[in-house]
Amino acid sequence: MDETLDKLRLARTEGVGPVTYRRLLARFHTPEAAIEALPDIARAGGRDTPPKVPSDREAARELEKLHHIGGRMVFVGDADYPPLLALLPDPPPCLSILGDLAALQGRGVGVVGARNASSNGQRMAEALASDLAAKGLVVVSGLARGIDAAAHRGALHVGLTVAAVAGGLDQPYPPEHAGLQAEIAARGAVITEAPFGTAPQSRHFPRRNRLIAGLSLGLVVIEAALRSGSLITARLAQEANREIFAVPGSPLDQRCRGTNDLIRQGAHVTESAEDVLANLPDDPRRTGLARTPLFARTTAEGLSDETALWNEPPDPDIDIAAAQSNILGLLSPSPTDLDDLVRRSFLPASAVAAALMQLELALRVEVLPGNRVCRV
Amino acid sequence: MDETLDKLRLARTEGVGPVTYRRLLARFHTPEAAIEALPDIARAGGRDTPPKVPSDREAARELEKLHHIGGRMVFVGDADYPPLLALLPDPPPCLSILGDLAALQGRGVGVVGARNASSNGQRMAEALASDLAAKGLVVVSGLARGIDAAAHRGALHVGLTVAAVAGGLDQPYPPEHAGLQAEIAARGAVITEAPFGTAPQSRHFPRRNRLIAGLSLGLVVIEAALRSGSLITARLAQEANREIFAVPGSPLDQRCRGTNDLIRQGAHVTESAEDVLANLPDDPRRTGLARTPLFARTTAEGLSDETALWNEPPDPDIDIAAAQSNILGLLSPSPTDLDDLVRRSFLPASAVAAALMQLELALRVEVLPGNRVCRV
């Protein structure tokens, strides 16, 4: 239990994202040791005050509230951690879950699309989700208005459905979907990365979208305008090597421009559940879904497979302060690829890794899932 | 002029299709010599009465009527013969044309689709045709209700459009498109394989569809149900190595099932003229559009490139009567590939060719464009 509290405290620390969480555990072996090391690392990154780590008591309060509404918390490396999500390059460290954990172990298929969907689009989503659920697939979506809600409803009374949400589990969004969320929790599962009590804001949605992509073997997009959130989810799914499906529509309807464009880029033309079933991998572990990030490898079994990089002793010949300013000079607010950064810095990868961790805990950079980093 | 009359008489002879027309000219060099040889060949094929060849007078009457309404006749090998059509494996021997022959020399793009098209589909067809015509492309279609008419109308006042029709030029079909046909003839061209005076019947439409495919560098399909005529045109265009474009639509609309299926099979997703322009070859002669049929090659220049096969003297060791019954036993009313037939007959290709010509003129088999043959 203490270890759970420490994991939660570490995961909820300012500046600790999925990448740094994993690296800290790889380097310090226990969350307790990592938490103890945080002030020094942040100071080395140029931060005067130590990072705000929640207290034991605060962490216990969050767990208690979650348990009170029947929820559970699962950490990367736990046996219950959703196996498809664990295949992401940098899986979310800490998940809050309401409902049946078994729903997260199944063959997920994402069904997402426009909030202002047409009635035909919603009919399509409901029928497709129902047919997929009847075939034993778990329909994953985002609880939003329009396509998402139609997909959940189509699957609900037929099989399993999972809602990935942006805010805390006690804050259903949109509010009129509180009842739908309760139904999903009763028959499937609701999952979030956000701490209990978090009111969902637009900055939380990218993580919600990544959960949808990560929990799914394939993602079906039904009605999506160009530059819409559903296309971002599709990009995340594609980066995670998941299959992309799109339902075609009239070019005269702006809501179909994004889906038609996905098809132009190679998404499977999808008119019915058969189109999905025919193109979905049977077993994700046989399909090469997992990718190897630059600095480390994470497996469904947890953190055992880290490369030695983060455990290497810092090279005494490297001036880490100089490395930091070198790296900061190469970064901008838009994400840079880690490979590029290492190449352009002319530093050993281990020095870049050490400097980035210090800078991240000093809240001066953000290391994003998928080997990207940006200046804060 | 006599040669023109003889070509027309040969082309209008019972049992003489595009393949046999070409082969007869290759073997006998002039249409006159071919006509003289017809009775013997038909008799060798098992036919008692000689084939019905139109008289000089009848042929002259047809030409006269055509000229009277301002039409012209063009034969394969003529300088005016449409160059894209000449690239088909077995181009139509004889075309009747109203309007501007130059329209048939341009970069054609077919635009076809459902007769019972939605108003959105018709809007799409009109806008697309207008944009394509504005870019200097010749919009080719079939004068039918729905998408065809919308495509012609979209192109008419912007650039060139060509209507390929199933019946005689004096028999516009559907009758309410008589005015549209006249407008097209005045600004573009109307073209048919059918003799003057022919009332269009359903059996004439496959030849009309082949004209549309053959006159086009690429074919755009807008709204087409599964198993519809537009999909047959698309198959013909694909067999002639033309680019296929399809406008996507809702899976809930039966009229989009065929177009979505074309996209599933690799057709270009088409939302605007840009999608067409980006994927259309510049010069058909540079793109390998022409294919080599089994027995002969036809070029844009006409008949000069025939292989020697048809001119080979019949092998005296082959019993042609036995070969005929062998071949008839291998054929059925559904088309068989010529390659297959040669293989399964264990006969030399030259013997199969000779026997087939006799059988076709005896009206016992039909040799179809694209190296296929069926029993009548």
Short mmCIF file of N, CA and C in Angstrom, two decimals, chain A residues 77-177:
data_model
loop_
_atom_site.label_atom_id
_atom_site.label_comp_id
_atom_site.label_asym_id
_atom_site.label_seq_id
_atom_site.Cartn_x
_atom_site.Cartn_y
_atom_site.Cartn_z
N GLY A 77 2.72 -1.51 -15.28
CA GLY A 77 3.46 -2.60 -14.66
C GLY A 77 2.55 -3.52 -13.85
N ASP A 78 1.37 -3.02 -13.42
CA ASP A 78 0.43 -3.88 -12.69
C ASP A 78 -0.14 -4.95 -13.62
N ALA A 79 -0.52 -6.08 -13.03
CA ALA A 79 -1.09 -7.17 -13.83
C ALA A 79 -2.38 -6.73 -14.53
N ASP A 80 -3.14 -5.83 -13.89
CA ASP A 80 -4.42 -5.38 -14.44
C ASP A 80 -4.27 -4.28 -15.48
N TYR A 81 -3.07 -3.80 -15.68
CA TYR A 81 -2.88 -2.67 -16.62
C TYR A 81 -3.34 -3.10 -18.02
N PRO A 82 -4.15 -2.29 -18.72
CA PRO A 82 -4.68 -2.69 -20.04
C PRO A 82 -3.55 -3.05 -21.00
N PRO A 83 -3.54 -4.26 -21.50
CA PRO A 83 -2.38 -4.72 -22.29
C PRO A 83 -2.14 -3.94 -23.58
N LEU A 84 -3.22 -3.49 -24.26
CA LEU A 84 -3.00 -2.73 -25.49
C LEU A 84 -2.39 -1.36 -25.19
N LEU A 85 -2.80 -0.77 -24.07
CA LEU A 85 -2.27 0.52 -23.67
C LEU A 85 -0.78 0.40 -23.31
N ALA A 86 -0.43 -0.76 -22.73
CA ALA A 86 0.96 -0.98 -22.33
C ALA A 86 1.89 -1.05 -23.54
N LEU A 87 1.32 -1.28 -24.74
CA LEU A 87 2.15 -1.36 -25.95
C LEU A 87 2.54 0.01 -26.48
N LEU A 88 1.92 1.08 -25.96
CA LEU A 88 2.33 2.42 -26.38
C LEU A 88 3.78 2.67 -25.99
N PRO A 89 4.48 3.50 -26.73
CA PRO A 89 5.88 3.80 -26.39
C PRO A 89 6.00 4.33 -24.95
N ASP A 90 5.12 5.20 -24.53
CA ASP A 90 5.18 5.75 -23.18
C ASP A 90 3.81 5.67 -22.54
N PRO A 91 3.46 4.51 -21.99
CA PRO A 91 2.09 4.33 -21.49
C PRO A 91 1.83 5.24 -20.29
N PRO A 92 0.57 5.66 -20.12
CA PRO A 92 0.22 6.50 -18.97
C PRO A 92 0.56 5.78 -17.67
N PRO A 93 1.23 6.45 -16.70
CA PRO A 93 1.67 5.78 -15.48
C PRO A 93 0.52 5.34 -14.60
N CYS A 94 -0.56 6.13 -14.57
CA CYS A 94 -1.56 5.94 -13.54
C CYS A 94 -2.96 6.13 -14.11
N LEU A 95 -3.79 5.09 -13.99
CA LEU A 95 -5.15 5.13 -14.54
C LEU A 95 -6.17 5.01 -13.43
N SER A 96 -7.22 5.83 -13.48
CA SER A 96 -8.34 5.67 -12.57
C SER A 96 -9.48 5.04 -13.35
N ILE A 97 -10.05 3.98 -12.80
CA ILE A 97 -11.00 3.17 -13.57
C ILE A 97 -12.26 2.89 -12.75
N LEU A 98 -13.41 3.09 -13.38
CA LEU A 98 -14.70 2.72 -12.80
C LEU A 98 -15.24 1.57 -13.63
N GLY A 99 -15.72 0.51 -12.96
CA GLY A 99 -16.34 -0.55 -13.73
C GLY A 99 -15.52 -1.82 -13.74
N ASP A 100 -15.65 -2.55 -14.83
CA ASP A 100 -15.10 -3.89 -14.93
C ASP A 100 -13.70 -3.86 -15.56
N LEU A 101 -12.68 -4.18 -14.77
CA LEU A 101 -11.32 -4.14 -15.31
C LEU A 101 -11.15 -5.11 -16.48
N ALA A 102 -11.95 -6.17 -16.50
CA ALA A 102 -11.83 -7.17 -17.57
C ALA A 102 -12.15 -6.55 -18.93
N ALA A 103 -13.02 -5.51 -18.94
CA ALA A 103 -13.38 -4.87 -20.21
C ALA A 103 -12.13 -4.28 -20.88
N LEU A 104 -11.12 -3.96 -20.07
CA LEU A 104 -9.92 -3.32 -20.60
C LEU A 104 -8.88 -4.34 -21.06
N GLN A 105 -9.20 -5.61 -20.87
CA GLN A 105 -8.29 -6.67 -21.30
C GLN A 105 -8.67 -7.20 -22.68
N GLY A 106 -9.84 -6.77 -23.20
CA GLY A 106 -10.38 -7.35 -24.44
C GLY A 106 -9.78 -6.75 -25.70
N ARG A 107 -10.37 -7.16 -26.83
CA ARG A 107 -9.96 -6.62 -28.13
C ARG A 107 -10.73 -5.33 -28.37
N GLY A 108 -10.10 -4.22 -28.10
CA GLY A 108 -10.78 -2.94 -28.23
C GLY A 108 -10.80 -2.42 -29.66
N VAL A 109 -11.88 -1.73 -30.01
CA VAL A 109 -11.93 -1.02 -31.28
C VAL A 109 -12.53 0.36 -31.00
N GLY A 110 -11.81 1.40 -31.36
CA GLY A 110 -12.27 2.76 -31.12
C GLY A 110 -13.29 3.18 -32.17
N VAL A 111 -14.32 3.90 -31.74
CA VAL A 111 -15.30 4.47 -32.67
C VAL A 111 -15.50 5.92 -32.26
N VAL A 112 -15.03 6.85 -33.08
CA VAL A 112 -15.08 8.26 -32.72
C VAL A 112 -15.54 9.09 -33.91
N GLY A 113 -15.89 10.35 -33.64
CA GLY A 113 -16.31 11.22 -34.72
C GLY A 113 -16.84 12.54 -34.23
N ALA A 114 -17.54 13.22 -35.13
CA ALA A 114 -17.96 14.60 -34.88
C ALA A 114 -18.96 14.70 -33.73
N ARG A 115 -18.83 15.77 -32.93
CA ARG A 115 -19.84 16.06 -31.90
C ARG A 115 -21.13 16.52 -32.57
N ASN A 116 -21.01 17.35 -33.61
CA ASN A 116 -22.22 17.82 -34.32
C ASN A 116 -22.57 16.87 -35.47
N ALA A 117 -22.58 15.58 -35.16
CA ALA A 117 -22.79 14.57 -36.20
C ALA A 117 -24.20 14.66 -36.79
N SER A 118 -24.33 14.23 -38.05
CA SER A 118 -25.65 14.14 -38.68
C SER A 118 -26.40 12.97 -38.07
N SER A 119 -27.72 12.95 -38.26
CA SER A 119 -28.47 11.82 -37.70
C SER A 119 -28.07 10.52 -38.41
N ASN A 120 -27.73 10.61 -39.70
CA ASN A 120 -27.25 9.42 -40.40
C ASN A 120 -25.93 8.93 -39.80
N GLY A 121 -25.06 9.86 -39.48
CA GLY A 121 -23.78 9.50 -38.88
C GLY A 121 -23.99 8.80 -37.54
N GLN A 122 -24.91 9.31 -36.76
CA GLN A 122 -25.18 8.69 -35.46
C GLN A 122 -25.80 7.31 -35.62
N ARG A 123 -26.69 7.19 -36.63
CA ARG A 123 -27.28 5.87 -36.91
C ARG A 123 -26.19 4.86 -37.27
N MET A 124 -25.27 5.33 -38.13
CA MET A 124 -24.16 4.50 -38.57
C MET A 124 -23.31 4.06 -37.37
N ALA A 125 -22.99 5.01 -36.48
CA ALA A 125 -22.15 4.73 -35.31
C ALA A 125 -22.82 3.70 -34.42
N GLU A 126 -24.11 3.88 -34.21
CA GLU A 126 -24.83 2.98 -33.31
C GLU A 126 -24.88 1.56 -33.88
N ALA A 127 -25.19 1.47 -35.18
CA ALA A 127 -25.29 0.15 -35.82
C ALA A 127 -23.93 -0.55 -35.85
N LEU A 128 -22.90 0.21 -36.20
CA LEU A 128 -21.55 -0.36 -36.29
C LEU A 128 -21.09 -0.84 -34.92
N ALA A 129 -21.29 -0.01 -33.89
CA ALA A 129 -20.85 -0.37 -32.54
C ALA A 129 -21.60 -1.60 -32.05
N SER A 130 -22.89 -1.64 -32.35
CA SER A 130 -23.69 -2.78 -31.93
C SER A 130 -23.18 -4.06 -32.60
N ASP A 131 -22.90 -3.98 -33.88
CA ASP A 131 -22.42 -5.17 -34.61
C ASP A 131 -21.03 -5.59 -34.12
N LEU A 132 -20.18 -4.62 -33.82
CA LEU A 132 -18.84 -4.96 -33.35
C LEU A 132 -18.91 -5.58 -31.95
N ALA A 133 -19.76 -5.01 -31.09
CA ALA A 133 -19.91 -5.55 -29.73
C ALA A 133 -20.46 -6.97 -29.78
N ALA A 134 -21.38 -7.20 -30.73
CA ALA A 134 -21.97 -8.54 -30.85
C ALA A 134 -20.92 -9.56 -31.25
N LYS A 135 -19.85 -9.10 -31.89
CA LYS A 135 -18.77 -10.01 -32.30
C LYS A 135 -17.71 -10.14 -31.21
N GLY A 136 -17.99 -9.57 -30.02
CA GLY A 136 -17.06 -9.73 -28.91
C GLY A 136 -16.00 -8.65 -28.80
N LEU A 137 -16.08 -7.65 -29.66
CA LEU A 137 -15.11 -6.56 -29.55
C LEU A 137 -15.57 -5.55 -28.50
N VAL A 138 -14.63 -4.87 -27.88
CA VAL A 138 -14.95 -3.85 -26.88
C VAL A 138 -14.93 -2.49 -27.58
N VAL A 139 -16.08 -1.81 -27.59
CA VAL A 139 -16.18 -0.53 -28.29
C VAL A 139 -15.67 0.59 -27.38
N VAL A 140 -14.59 1.24 -27.81
CA VAL A 140 -13.95 2.29 -27.03
C VAL A 140 -14.30 3.64 -27.64
N SER A 141 -14.73 4.60 -26.80
CA SER A 141 -14.96 5.94 -27.33
C SER A 141 -14.77 6.97 -26.22
N GLY A 142 -15.15 8.22 -26.49
CA GLY A 142 -14.76 9.32 -25.61
C GLY A 142 -15.89 10.01 -24.86
N LEU A 143 -17.10 9.42 -24.84
CA LEU A 143 -18.24 9.94 -24.09
C LEU A 143 -18.73 11.30 -24.59
N ALA A 144 -18.20 11.78 -25.73
CA ALA A 144 -18.61 13.09 -26.22
C ALA A 144 -20.01 13.02 -26.83
N ARG A 145 -20.56 14.18 -27.14
CA ARG A 145 -21.83 14.25 -27.85
C ARG A 145 -21.64 13.70 -29.26
N GLY A 146 -22.75 13.36 -29.93
CA GLY A 146 -22.66 12.95 -31.33
C GLY A 146 -22.22 11.51 -31.49
N ILE A 147 -21.19 11.30 -32.30
CA ILE A 147 -20.76 9.95 -32.67
C ILE A 147 -20.36 9.13 -31.44
N ASP A 148 -19.59 9.72 -30.51
CA ASP A 148 -19.11 8.97 -29.35
C ASP A 148 -20.28 8.36 -28.58
N ALA A 149 -21.25 9.22 -28.22
CA ALA A 149 -22.39 8.74 -27.43
C ALA A 149 -23.16 7.66 -28.20
N ALA A 150 -23.34 7.86 -29.52
CA ALA A 150 -24.07 6.88 -30.32
C ALA A 150 -23.33 5.53 -30.31
N ALA A 151 -22.01 5.58 -30.37
CA ALA A 151 -21.22 4.35 -30.36
C ALA A 151 -21.38 3.62 -29.02
N HIS A 152 -21.25 4.37 -27.91
CA HIS A 152 -21.43 3.74 -26.59
C HIS A 152 -22.82 3.10 -26.50
N ARG A 153 -23.84 3.86 -26.91
CA ARG A 153 -25.22 3.36 -26.79
C ARG A 153 -25.44 2.12 -27.65
N GLY A 154 -24.83 2.11 -28.84
CA GLY A 154 -25.01 0.96 -29.72
C GLY A 154 -24.43 -0.31 -29.10
N ALA A 155 -23.33 -0.15 -28.35
CA ALA A 155 -22.65 -1.33 -27.80
C ALA A 155 -23.24 -1.75 -26.46
N LEU A 156 -23.83 -0.80 -25.73
CA LEU A 156 -24.16 -1.01 -24.31
C LEU A 156 -24.96 -2.27 -24.02
N HIS A 157 -26.02 -2.51 -24.76
CA HIS A 157 -26.89 -3.62 -24.39
C HIS A 157 -26.58 -4.88 -25.17
N VAL A 158 -25.45 -4.84 -25.89
CA VAL A 158 -25.08 -5.97 -26.73
C VAL A 158 -23.81 -6.62 -26.20
N GLY A 159 -22.87 -5.77 -25.78
CA GLY A 159 -21.59 -6.29 -25.32
C GLY A 159 -20.90 -5.25 -24.45
N LEU A 160 -19.58 -5.16 -24.61
CA LEU A 160 -18.81 -4.28 -23.73
C LEU A 160 -18.46 -2.96 -24.42
N THR A 161 -18.44 -1.89 -23.61
CA THR A 161 -17.96 -0.61 -24.13
C THR A 161 -17.15 0.09 -23.05
N VAL A 162 -16.15 0.85 -23.48
CA VAL A 162 -15.26 1.57 -22.57
C VAL A 162 -15.26 3.04 -22.95
N ALA A 163 -15.45 3.92 -21.94
CA ALA A 163 -15.35 5.36 -22.19
C ALA A 163 -14.05 5.89 -21.60
N ALA A 164 -13.24 6.52 -22.43
CA ALA A 164 -12.05 7.22 -21.94
C ALA A 164 -12.44 8.68 -21.80
N VAL A 165 -12.21 9.25 -20.61
CA VAL A 165 -12.67 10.62 -20.37
C VAL A 165 -11.49 11.52 -19.99
N ALA A 166 -11.73 12.84 -20.13
CA ALA A 166 -10.65 13.80 -19.95
C ALA A 166 -10.51 14.25 -18.51
N GLY A 167 -11.63 14.32 -17.78
CA GLY A 167 -11.59 14.82 -16.42
C GLY A 167 -11.60 13.69 -15.40
N GLY A 168 -11.80 14.07 -14.11
CA GLY A 168 -11.89 13.07 -13.06
C GLY A 168 -13.15 12.22 -13.21
N LEU A 169 -13.13 11.03 -12.59
CA LEU A 169 -14.26 10.11 -12.76
C LEU A 169 -15.53 10.64 -12.10
N ASP A 170 -15.37 11.60 -11.19
CA ASP A 170 -16.53 12.20 -10.53
C ASP A 170 -17.09 13.40 -11.31
N GLN A 171 -16.50 13.69 -12.47
CA GLN A 171 -16.90 14.88 -13.22
C GLN A 171 -17.29 14.50 -14.66
N PRO A 172 -18.41 13.81 -14.82
CA PRO A 172 -18.78 13.39 -16.19
C PRO A 172 -18.91 14.61 -17.10
N TYR A 173 -18.45 14.45 -18.32
CA TYR A 173 -18.53 15.54 -19.27
C TYR A 173 -18.87 15.00 -20.65
N PRO A 174 -19.80 15.60 -21.38
CA PRO A 174 -20.66 16.71 -20.97
C PRO A 174 -21.62 16.26 -19.86
N PRO A 175 -22.10 17.22 -19.03
CA PRO A 175 -22.89 16.86 -17.85
C PRO A 175 -24.11 15.99 -18.19
N GLU A 176 -24.71 16.21 -19.35
CA GLU A 176 -25.91 15.43 -19.69
C GLU A 176 -25.57 13.96 -19.96
N HIS A 177 -24.29 13.62 -20.01
CA HIS A 177 -23.90 12.21 -20.21
C HIS A 177 -23.55 11.52 -18.89
#
